[in-house]
C-alpha positions as MATLAB code, in Angstrom:
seq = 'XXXXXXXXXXXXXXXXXXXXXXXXXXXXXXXXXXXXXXXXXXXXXXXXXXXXXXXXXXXXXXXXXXXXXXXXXXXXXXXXXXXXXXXXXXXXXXXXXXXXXXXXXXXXXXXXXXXXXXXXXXXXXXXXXXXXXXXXXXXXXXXXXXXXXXXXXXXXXXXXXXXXXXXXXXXXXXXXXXXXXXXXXXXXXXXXX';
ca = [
     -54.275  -38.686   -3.529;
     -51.551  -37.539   -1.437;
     -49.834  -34.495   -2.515;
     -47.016  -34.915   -0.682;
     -43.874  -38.194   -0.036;
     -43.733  -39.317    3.291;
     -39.314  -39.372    3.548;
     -37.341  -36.740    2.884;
     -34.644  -37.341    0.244;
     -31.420  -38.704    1.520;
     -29.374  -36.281   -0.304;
     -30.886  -33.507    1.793;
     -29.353  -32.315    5.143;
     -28.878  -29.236    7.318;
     -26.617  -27.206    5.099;
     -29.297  -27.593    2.459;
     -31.875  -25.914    5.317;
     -32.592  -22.104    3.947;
     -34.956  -21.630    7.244;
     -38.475  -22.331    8.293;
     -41.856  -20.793    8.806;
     -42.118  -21.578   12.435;
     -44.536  -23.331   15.137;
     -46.910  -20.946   16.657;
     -47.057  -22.401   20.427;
     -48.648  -19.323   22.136;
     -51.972  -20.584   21.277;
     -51.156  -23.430   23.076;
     -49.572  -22.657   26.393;
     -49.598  -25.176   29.035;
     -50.531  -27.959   26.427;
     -48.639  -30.908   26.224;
     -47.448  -31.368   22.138;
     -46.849  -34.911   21.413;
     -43.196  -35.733   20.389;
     -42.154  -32.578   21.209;
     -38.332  -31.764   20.553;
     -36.509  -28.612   20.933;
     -36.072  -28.216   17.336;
     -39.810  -27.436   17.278;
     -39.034  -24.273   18.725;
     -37.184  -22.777   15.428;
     -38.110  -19.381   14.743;
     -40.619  -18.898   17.612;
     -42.319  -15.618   17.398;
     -42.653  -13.637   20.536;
     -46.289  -13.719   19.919;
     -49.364  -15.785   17.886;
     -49.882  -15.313   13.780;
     -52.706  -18.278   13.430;
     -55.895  -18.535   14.921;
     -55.256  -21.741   16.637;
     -51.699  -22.668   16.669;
     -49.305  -24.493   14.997;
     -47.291  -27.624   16.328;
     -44.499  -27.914   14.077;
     -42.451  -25.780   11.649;
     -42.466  -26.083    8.286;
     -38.729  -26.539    6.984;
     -37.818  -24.923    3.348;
     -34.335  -26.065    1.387;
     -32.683  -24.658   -1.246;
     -33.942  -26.475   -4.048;
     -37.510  -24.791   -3.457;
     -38.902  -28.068   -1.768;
     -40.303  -28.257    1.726;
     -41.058  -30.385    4.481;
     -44.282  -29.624    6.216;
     -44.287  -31.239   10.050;
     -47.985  -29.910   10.755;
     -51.123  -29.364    9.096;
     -54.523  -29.450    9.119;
     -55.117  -31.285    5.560;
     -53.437  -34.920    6.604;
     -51.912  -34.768    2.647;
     -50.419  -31.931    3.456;
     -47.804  -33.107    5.956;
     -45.128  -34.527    4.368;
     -41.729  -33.524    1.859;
     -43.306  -31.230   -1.112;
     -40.508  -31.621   -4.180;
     -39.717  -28.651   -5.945;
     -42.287  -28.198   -8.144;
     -41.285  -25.181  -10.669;
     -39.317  -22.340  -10.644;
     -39.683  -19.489   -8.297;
     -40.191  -16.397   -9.734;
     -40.275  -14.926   -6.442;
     -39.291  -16.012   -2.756;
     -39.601  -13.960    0.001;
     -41.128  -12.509    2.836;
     -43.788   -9.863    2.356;
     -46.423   -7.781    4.648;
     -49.436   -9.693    5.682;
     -51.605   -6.621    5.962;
     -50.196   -5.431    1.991;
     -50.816   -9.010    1.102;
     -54.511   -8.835    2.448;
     -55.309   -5.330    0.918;
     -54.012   -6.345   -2.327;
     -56.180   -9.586   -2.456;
     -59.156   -7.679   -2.069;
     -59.158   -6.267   -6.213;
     -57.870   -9.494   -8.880;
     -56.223   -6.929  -11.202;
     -55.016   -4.569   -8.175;
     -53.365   -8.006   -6.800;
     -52.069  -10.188  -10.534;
     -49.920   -6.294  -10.824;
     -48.916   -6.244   -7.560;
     -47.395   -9.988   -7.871;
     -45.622   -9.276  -11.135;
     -44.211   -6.669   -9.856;
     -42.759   -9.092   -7.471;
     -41.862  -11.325   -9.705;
     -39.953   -8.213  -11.308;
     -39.685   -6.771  -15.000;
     -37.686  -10.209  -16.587;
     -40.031  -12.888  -15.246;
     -36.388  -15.013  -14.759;
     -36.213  -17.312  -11.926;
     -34.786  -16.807   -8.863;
     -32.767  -18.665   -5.887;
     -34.400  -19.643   -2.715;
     -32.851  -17.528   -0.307;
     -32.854  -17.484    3.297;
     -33.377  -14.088    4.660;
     -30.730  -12.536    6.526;
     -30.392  -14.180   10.749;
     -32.495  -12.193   12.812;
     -34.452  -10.457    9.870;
     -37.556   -8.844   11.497;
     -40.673  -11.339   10.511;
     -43.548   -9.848   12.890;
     -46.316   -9.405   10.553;
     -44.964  -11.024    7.130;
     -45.316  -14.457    5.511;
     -43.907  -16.100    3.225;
     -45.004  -15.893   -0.268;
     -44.064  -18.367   -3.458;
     -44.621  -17.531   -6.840;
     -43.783  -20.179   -9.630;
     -43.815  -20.104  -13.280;
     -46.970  -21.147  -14.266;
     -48.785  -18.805  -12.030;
     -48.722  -20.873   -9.024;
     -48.406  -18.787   -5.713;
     -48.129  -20.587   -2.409;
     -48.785  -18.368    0.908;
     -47.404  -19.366    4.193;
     -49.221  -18.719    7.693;
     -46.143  -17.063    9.043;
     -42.706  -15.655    7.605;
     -39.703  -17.573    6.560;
     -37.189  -17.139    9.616;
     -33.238  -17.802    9.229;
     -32.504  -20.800   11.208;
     -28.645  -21.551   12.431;
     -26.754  -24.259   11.112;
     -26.776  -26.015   14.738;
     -30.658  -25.833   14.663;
     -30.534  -26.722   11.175;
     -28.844  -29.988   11.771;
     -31.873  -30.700   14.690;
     -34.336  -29.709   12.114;
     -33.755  -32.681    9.668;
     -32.587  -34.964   12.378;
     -35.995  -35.014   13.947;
     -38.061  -35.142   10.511;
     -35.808  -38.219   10.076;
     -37.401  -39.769   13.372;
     -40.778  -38.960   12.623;
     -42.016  -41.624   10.225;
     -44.526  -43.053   12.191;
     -48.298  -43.100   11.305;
     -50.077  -39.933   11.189;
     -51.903  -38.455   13.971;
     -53.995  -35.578   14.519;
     -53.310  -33.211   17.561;
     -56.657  -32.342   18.724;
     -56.587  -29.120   20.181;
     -55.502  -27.814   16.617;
     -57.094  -29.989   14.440;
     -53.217  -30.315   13.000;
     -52.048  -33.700   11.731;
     -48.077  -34.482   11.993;
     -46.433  -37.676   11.895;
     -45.440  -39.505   14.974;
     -42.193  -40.930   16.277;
     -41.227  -44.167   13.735;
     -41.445  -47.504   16.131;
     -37.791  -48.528   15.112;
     -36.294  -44.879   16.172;
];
């Protein structure tokens, strides 16, 4: 079962973009990517955080969803509703993130202590426009004890981009595909587009 709707709501558009964790094309240099649009390009890092690339970025909103343009579980691509509260949203080290996982008690304190002293929900931010992100990811926590890790940090993304962002997620409703240099799946450009 899916976990995941294939459209992304109508009442969501570019000024409801908080940023995205971005595509990671240095892995793939020299590769033609299928459907590929500037937009794609939001938030490039200068260099490679997966181990074998990433077509598309993921796009975040301010209501806690996300739309995931790449991935290698074919569910997985696809709008993700809000599902909770976020106790915390932000980016954190990847090397802190790592260490911590390594002892269950070291890491549960370390996460409430991200989650902070009240345990109250919290906005989805964007951090600030040109906030460093080299080395960091994204981390989720929910009520409920759900935490999501990204691959990559959440980078600011300008309104202009923003607006590119949802416009091509709004062409791509095609059937899924799987680009195979990656093993990602994304969807491909919609016939009537």
């Amino acid at each position: 079962m899916s976990k995941t709707e294939l459209y992304l709501p109508s009442n969501l558009n570019a000024v409801h973009v908080i940023g995205v964790t971005p595509a990671d094309h240095h892995k793939l240099a020299g590769l033609r990517i299928a459907g590929y649009l500037e937009a794609d390009r939001a938030g490039h890092p200068d260099r490679s955080f997966t181990d074998h690339g990433k077509i598309r970025p993921t796009v975040y909103f301010a209501n806690g969803s996300r739309y995931t343009q790449s991935h290698r579980d074919p569910d997985n691509i696809g709008y993700h509703p809000p599902s909770g509260k976020h106790l915390f949203f932000g980016n954190v080290d990847k090397d802190i993130y790592d260490s911590k996982r390594r002892d269950r008690r070291e890491f549960i304190a370390w996460l409430e202590g991200l989650a902070g002293p009240s345990g109250q929900p919290c906005s989805t931010m964007p951090p600030p426009l040109g906030d460093r992100f080299e080395g960091r990811k994204l981390l989720e926590i929910k009520e409920g004890g759900m935490i999501h890790p990204s691959r990559s940090a959440l980078v600011s993304v300008s309104y202009q981009v923003a607006v590119q962002l949802v416009k091509s997620i709004r062409l791509r409703y095609g059937g899924k595909r799987k680009f195979a240099p990656t093993g990602e799946w994304y969807f491909g450009e919609t016939p009537f587009g």
